[in-house]
Short mmCIF file of C-alpha atoms in Angstrom, two decimals:
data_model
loop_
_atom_site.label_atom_id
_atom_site.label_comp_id
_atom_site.label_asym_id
_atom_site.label_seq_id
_atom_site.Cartn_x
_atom_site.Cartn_y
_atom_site.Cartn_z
CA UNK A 1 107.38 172.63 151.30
CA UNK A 2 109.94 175.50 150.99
CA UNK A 3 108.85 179.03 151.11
CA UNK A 4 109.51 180.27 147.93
CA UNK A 5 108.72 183.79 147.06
CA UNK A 6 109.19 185.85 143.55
CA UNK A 7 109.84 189.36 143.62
CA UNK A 8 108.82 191.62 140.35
CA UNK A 9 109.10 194.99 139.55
CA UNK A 10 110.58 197.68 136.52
CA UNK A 11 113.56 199.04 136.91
CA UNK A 12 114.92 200.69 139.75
CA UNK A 13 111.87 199.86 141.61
CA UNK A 14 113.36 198.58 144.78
CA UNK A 15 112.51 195.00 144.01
CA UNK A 16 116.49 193.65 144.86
CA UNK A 17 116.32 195.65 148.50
CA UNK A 18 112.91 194.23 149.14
CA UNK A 19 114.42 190.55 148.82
CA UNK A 20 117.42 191.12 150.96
CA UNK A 21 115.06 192.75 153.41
CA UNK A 22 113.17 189.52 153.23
CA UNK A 23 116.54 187.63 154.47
CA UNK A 24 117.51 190.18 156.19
CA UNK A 25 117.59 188.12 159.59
CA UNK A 26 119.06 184.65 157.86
CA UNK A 27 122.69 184.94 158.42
CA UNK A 28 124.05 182.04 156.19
CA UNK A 29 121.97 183.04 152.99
CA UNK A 30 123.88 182.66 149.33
CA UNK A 31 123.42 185.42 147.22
CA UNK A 32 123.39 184.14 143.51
CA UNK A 33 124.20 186.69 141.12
CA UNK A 34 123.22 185.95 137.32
CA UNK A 35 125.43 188.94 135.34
CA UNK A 36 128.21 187.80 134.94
CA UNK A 37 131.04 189.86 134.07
CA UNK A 38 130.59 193.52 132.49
CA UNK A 39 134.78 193.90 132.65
CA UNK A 40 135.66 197.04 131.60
CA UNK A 41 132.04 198.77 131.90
CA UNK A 42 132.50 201.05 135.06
CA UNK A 43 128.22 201.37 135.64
CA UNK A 44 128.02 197.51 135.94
CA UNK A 45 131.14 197.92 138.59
CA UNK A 46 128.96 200.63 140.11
CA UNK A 47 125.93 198.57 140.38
CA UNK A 48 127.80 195.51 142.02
CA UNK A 49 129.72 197.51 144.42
CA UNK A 50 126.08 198.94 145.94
CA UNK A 51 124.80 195.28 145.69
CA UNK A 52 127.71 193.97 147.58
CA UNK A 53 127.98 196.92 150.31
CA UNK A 54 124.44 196.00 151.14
CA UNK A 55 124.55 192.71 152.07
CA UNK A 56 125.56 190.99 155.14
CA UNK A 57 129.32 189.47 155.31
CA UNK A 58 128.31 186.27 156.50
CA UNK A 59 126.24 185.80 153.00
CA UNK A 60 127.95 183.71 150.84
CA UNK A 61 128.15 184.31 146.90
CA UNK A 62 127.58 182.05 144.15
CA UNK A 63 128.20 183.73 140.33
CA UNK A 64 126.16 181.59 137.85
CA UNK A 65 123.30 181.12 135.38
CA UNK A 66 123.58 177.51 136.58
CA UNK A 67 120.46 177.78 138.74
CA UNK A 68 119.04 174.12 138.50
CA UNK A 69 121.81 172.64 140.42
CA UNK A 70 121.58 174.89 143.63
CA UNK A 71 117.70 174.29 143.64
CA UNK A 72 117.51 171.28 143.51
CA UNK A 73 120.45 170.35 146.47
CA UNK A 74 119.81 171.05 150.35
CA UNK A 75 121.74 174.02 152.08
CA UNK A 76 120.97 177.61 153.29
CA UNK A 77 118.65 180.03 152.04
CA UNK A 78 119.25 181.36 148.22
CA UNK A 79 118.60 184.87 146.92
CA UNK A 80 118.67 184.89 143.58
CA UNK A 81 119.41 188.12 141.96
CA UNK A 82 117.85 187.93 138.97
CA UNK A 83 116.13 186.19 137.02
CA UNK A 84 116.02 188.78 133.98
CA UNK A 85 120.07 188.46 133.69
CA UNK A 86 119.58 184.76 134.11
CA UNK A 87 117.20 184.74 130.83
CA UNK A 88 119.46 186.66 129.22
CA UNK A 89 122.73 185.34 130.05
CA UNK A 90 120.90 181.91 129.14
CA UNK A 91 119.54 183.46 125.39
CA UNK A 92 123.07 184.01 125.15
CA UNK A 93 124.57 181.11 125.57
CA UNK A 94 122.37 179.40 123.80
CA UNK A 95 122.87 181.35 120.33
CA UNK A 96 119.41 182.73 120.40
CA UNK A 97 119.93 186.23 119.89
CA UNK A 98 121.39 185.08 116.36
CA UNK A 99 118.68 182.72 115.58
CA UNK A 100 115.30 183.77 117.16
CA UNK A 101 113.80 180.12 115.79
CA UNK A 102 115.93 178.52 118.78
CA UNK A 103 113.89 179.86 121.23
CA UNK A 104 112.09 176.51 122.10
CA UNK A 105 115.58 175.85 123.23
CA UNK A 106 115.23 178.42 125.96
CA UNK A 107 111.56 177.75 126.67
CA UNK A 108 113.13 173.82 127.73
CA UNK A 109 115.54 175.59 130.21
CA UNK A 110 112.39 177.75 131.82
CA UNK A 111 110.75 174.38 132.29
CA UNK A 112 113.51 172.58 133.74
CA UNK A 113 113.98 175.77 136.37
CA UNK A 114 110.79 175.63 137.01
CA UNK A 115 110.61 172.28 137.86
CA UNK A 116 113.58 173.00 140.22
CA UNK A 117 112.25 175.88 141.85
CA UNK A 118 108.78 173.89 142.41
CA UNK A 119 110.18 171.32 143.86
CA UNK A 120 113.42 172.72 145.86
CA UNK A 121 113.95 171.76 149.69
CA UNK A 122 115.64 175.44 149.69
CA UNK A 123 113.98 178.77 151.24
CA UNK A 124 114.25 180.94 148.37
CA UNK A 125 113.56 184.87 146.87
CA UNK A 126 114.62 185.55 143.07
CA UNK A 127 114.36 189.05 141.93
CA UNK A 128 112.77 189.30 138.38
CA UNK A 129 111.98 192.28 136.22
CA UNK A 130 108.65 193.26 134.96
CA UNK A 131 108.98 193.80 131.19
CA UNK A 132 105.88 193.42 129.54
CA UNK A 133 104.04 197.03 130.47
CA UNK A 134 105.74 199.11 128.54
CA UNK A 135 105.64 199.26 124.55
CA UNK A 136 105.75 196.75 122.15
CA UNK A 137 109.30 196.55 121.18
CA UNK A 138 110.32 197.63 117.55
CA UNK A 139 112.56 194.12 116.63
CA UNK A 140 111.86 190.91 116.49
CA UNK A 141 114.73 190.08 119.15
CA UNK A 142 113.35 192.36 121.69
CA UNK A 143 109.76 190.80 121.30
CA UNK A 144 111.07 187.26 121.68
CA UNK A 145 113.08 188.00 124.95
CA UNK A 146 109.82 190.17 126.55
CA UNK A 147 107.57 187.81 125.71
CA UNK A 148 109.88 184.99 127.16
CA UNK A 149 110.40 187.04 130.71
CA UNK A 150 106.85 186.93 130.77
CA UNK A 151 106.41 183.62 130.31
CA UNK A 152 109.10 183.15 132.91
CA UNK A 153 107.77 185.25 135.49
CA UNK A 154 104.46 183.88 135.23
CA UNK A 155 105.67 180.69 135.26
CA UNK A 156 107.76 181.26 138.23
CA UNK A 157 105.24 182.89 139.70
CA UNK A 158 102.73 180.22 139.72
CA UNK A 159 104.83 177.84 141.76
CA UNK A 160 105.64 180.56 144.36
CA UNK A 161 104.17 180.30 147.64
CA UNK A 162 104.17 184.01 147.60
CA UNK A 163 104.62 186.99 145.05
CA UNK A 164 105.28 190.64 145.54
CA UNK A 165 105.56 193.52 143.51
CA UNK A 166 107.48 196.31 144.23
CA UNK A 167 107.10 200.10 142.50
CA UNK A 168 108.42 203.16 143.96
CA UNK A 169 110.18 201.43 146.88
CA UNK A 170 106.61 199.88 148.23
CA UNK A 171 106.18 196.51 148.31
CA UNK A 172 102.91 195.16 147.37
CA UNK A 173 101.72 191.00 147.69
CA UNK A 174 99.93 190.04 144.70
CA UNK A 175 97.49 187.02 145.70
#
């Protein structure tokens, strides 16, 4: 079975550092990045650039929501980088934003990456942000993507051979 490990965390908690340190020693790792293109928006450039100047040359990239695919096919270590863009990338292109009542749509596509992830002959870390602590949020949107990053987490997280959390640059395994 593939070693298969979820990192969580808020924001800014160190949780994307933590995962490359976990790789740190794997030099043909791919580094799949779910944001896509922020063009124009000179914070997201900001954010890449210190993503990219952290990681090994010999990593490879791969820039997609397409996550299924790259599970489910042999090859080198994947860090997936993260899982909170992927959901939202994916509510995105799937028109859920403008109609919340879709969202069984995107609850089929957390399934099928789960079942990818579960079953993937891959070593691999995915990053993924820990909404649901904070406040209730005040629209209906907002609630629907929370409450499906937590369903995705946990889900995620239950077919991970290991989970840590990260806060305040510590990392902490969750058992």
């Amino acid at each position: 079975m593939a070693d298969r490990t979820l990192v969580l965390g808020g924001a800014r908690s160190g949780k994307s550092i933590a995962a490359e340190r976990l790789l740190a020693d794997v030099p043909d790792v791919v580094y799949v990045a779910t944001g896509g293109d922020d063009a124009g928006s000179a914070e997201w450039a900001d954010r890449v650039a210190k993503h990219r100047s952290r990681r090994p040359a010999s990593w490879g990239l791969a820039e997609t929501i397409d996550l299924v695919p790259l599970l489910e096919t042999p090859g080198p270590p994947l860090l997936i980088d993260c899982l909170t863009l992927w959901l939202s990338r994916t509510m995105d292109a799937l028109q859920v934003w403008e109609s919340l009542g879709r969202a069984d749509v995107v609850e089929q596509q957390i399934t099928r990456l789960a079942g990818a992830w579960s079953s993937t002959p891959r070593r691999v870390v995915a990053v993924s942000n820990d909404v649901g602590s904070g406040i209730v949020p005040a629209d209906p949107a907002t609630r629907l993507f929370r409450d499906l990053m937590g369903r995705l987490n946990t889900t995620i997280s239950l077919a991970s051979t290991q989970v840590l959390w990260t806060i305040a640059g510590r990392t902490i395994p969750l058992t």
